Amino acid sequence: MNASGLEFWGAVIAMAVITYLTRALPFMLSERSRLLRHLSREGSALSALGPSLLAGIAAAVIVPDLLGAADEAAHIAPYVGGLVVTGVAARLVSNTGVAVLLGMGGYGILLALAA
């Protein structure tokens, strides 16, 4: 991944803004807000909006790297390994935060080994 590219930093900033809004919006809206009631309603179609946006942004950053490294398994291994570690950890620990941290650690280790 090219961490100096404009696309990378644009994606990082977009993810930061989206993450901030998903965390701060409930505190910025009053309890009588129609939007807050609609967003927090059980089974709302918008309940998956935050995770979907983050997954879409992450895919926009990761997919070009994977397409560029399709010929070399050593460059794809950290991505696949990170996904596998995240999936296994999610099943074992039942804590999304810990699973993501372990997946990031697995990705980092495999990335260092591939270099």
Coordinates of C-alpha atoms in Angstrom, one line a residue:
M1 CA 0.0 0.0 0.0
N2 CA 1.3 3.4 -0.9
A3 CA 0.9 5.4 2.3
S4 CA 2.0 8.7 0.7
G5 CA -0.6 8.8 -2.0
L6 CA -3.5 11.3 -1.9
E7 CA -6.0 8.6 -2.2
F8 CA -4.7 6.9 0.9
W9 CA -4.9 10.1 3.0
G10 CA -8.3 10.9 1.6
A11 CA -9.6 7.5 2.7
V12 CA -8.1 7.9 6.1
I13 CA -9.7 11.3 6.5
A14 CA -13.0 10.1 5.2
M15 CA -12.9 7.1 7.6
A16 CA -12.1 9.5 10.5
V17 CA -15.0 11.8 9.7
I18 CA -17.5 8.9 9.3
T19 CA -16.3 7.3 12.5
Y20 CA -16.6 10.6 14.4
L21 CA -20.1 11.2 13.1
T22 CA -21.3 7.7 13.9
R23 CA -20.0 8.2 17.5
A24 CA -20.9 11.9 18.0
L25 CA -24.2 12.2 16.2
P26 CA -26.3 10.6 19.0
F27 CA -24.9 13.1 21.5
M28 CA -25.4 16.1 19.2
L29 CA -29.1 15.4 18.5
S30 CA -31.7 16.0 21.2
E31 CA -33.8 13.1 22.6
R32 CA -36.8 14.4 20.8
S33 CA -35.1 14.4 17.4
R34 CA -37.0 12.4 14.8
L35 CA -33.7 11.5 13.1
L36 CA -32.3 10.0 16.3
R37 CA -35.5 8.0 16.9
H38 CA -35.4 6.7 13.3
L39 CA -31.7 5.8 13.5
S40 CA -32.0 4.0 16.8
R41 CA -35.2 2.1 16.0
E42 CA -34.9 -1.6 16.3
G43 CA -34.5 -3.2 12.8
S44 CA -33.9 0.1 11.1
A45 CA -32.5 -0.1 7.6
L46 CA -30.0 2.5 8.6
S47 CA -28.6 0.5 11.4
A48 CA -26.0 -1.1 9.1
L49 CA -25.1 2.2 7.5
G50 CA -22.0 3.0 9.7
P51 CA -20.4 -0.5 9.3
S52 CA -21.3 -0.5 5.6
L53 CA -19.6 2.8 4.9
L54 CA -16.5 1.8 6.8
A55 CA -16.3 -1.5 4.9
G56 CA -16.8 0.3 1.6
I57 CA -14.0 2.8 2.3
A58 CA -11.7 0.0 3.5
A59 CA -12.5 -2.0 0.3
A60 CA -11.7 1.1 -1.8
V61 CA -8.3 1.3 -0.2
I62 CA -7.5 -2.4 -0.2
V63 CA -8.8 -3.7 -3.5
P64 CA -6.5 -1.6 -5.7
D65 CA -3.5 -3.0 -3.8
L66 CA -4.8 -6.5 -4.2
L67 CA -5.4 -6.1 -7.9
G68 CA -1.9 -4.7 -8.3
A69 CA -0.4 -7.6 -6.4
A70 CA -2.5 -10.4 -8.0
D71 CA 0.6 -12.0 -9.6
E72 CA 2.6 -12.3 -6.4
A73 CA 1.3 -14.4 -3.6
A74 CA 3.8 -12.9 -1.1
H75 CA 2.0 -9.5 -1.4
I76 CA -1.5 -11.0 -1.0
A77 CA -0.6 -13.2 2.0
P78 CA -0.7 -10.4 4.6
Y79 CA -4.2 -9.5 3.5
V80 CA -5.5 -13.0 3.5
G81 CA -3.7 -13.8 6.7
G82 CA -5.1 -10.8 8.4
L83 CA -8.6 -11.7 7.3
V84 CA -8.2 -15.3 8.5
V85 CA -6.8 -14.2 11.9
T86 CA -9.7 -11.7 12.3
G87 CA -12.3 -14.4 11.4
V88 CA -10.9 -17.0 13.7
A89 CA -10.5 -14.5 16.6
A90 CA -14.0 -13.3 16.1
R91 CA -15.3 -16.9 16.5
L92 CA -13.1 -17.7 19.5
V93 CA -13.2 -14.5 21.6
S94 CA -16.7 -13.1 20.6
N95 CA -15.3 -9.6 20.8
T96 CA -15.1 -7.6 17.6
G97 CA -12.5 -5.1 19.0
V98 CA -10.1 -7.9 20.1
A99 CA -10.6 -9.7 16.8
V100 CA -9.8 -6.6 14.8
L101 CA -6.7 -5.9 16.9
L102 CA -5.5 -9.5 16.5
G103 CA -6.2 -9.3 12.7
M104 CA -4.1 -6.1 12.5
G105 CA -1.3 -7.8 14.4
G106 CA -1.5 -10.8 12.0
Y107 CA -1.4 -8.6 9.0
G108 CA 1.6 -6.6 10.4
I109 CA 3.6 -9.8 11.2
L110 CA 2.9 -11.2 7.7
L111 CA 3.7 -7.9 6.1
A112 CA 7.0 -7.8 7.9
L113 CA 7.8 -11.4 6.9
A114 CA 7.0 -10.7 3.3
A115 CA 9.3 -7.7 3.1

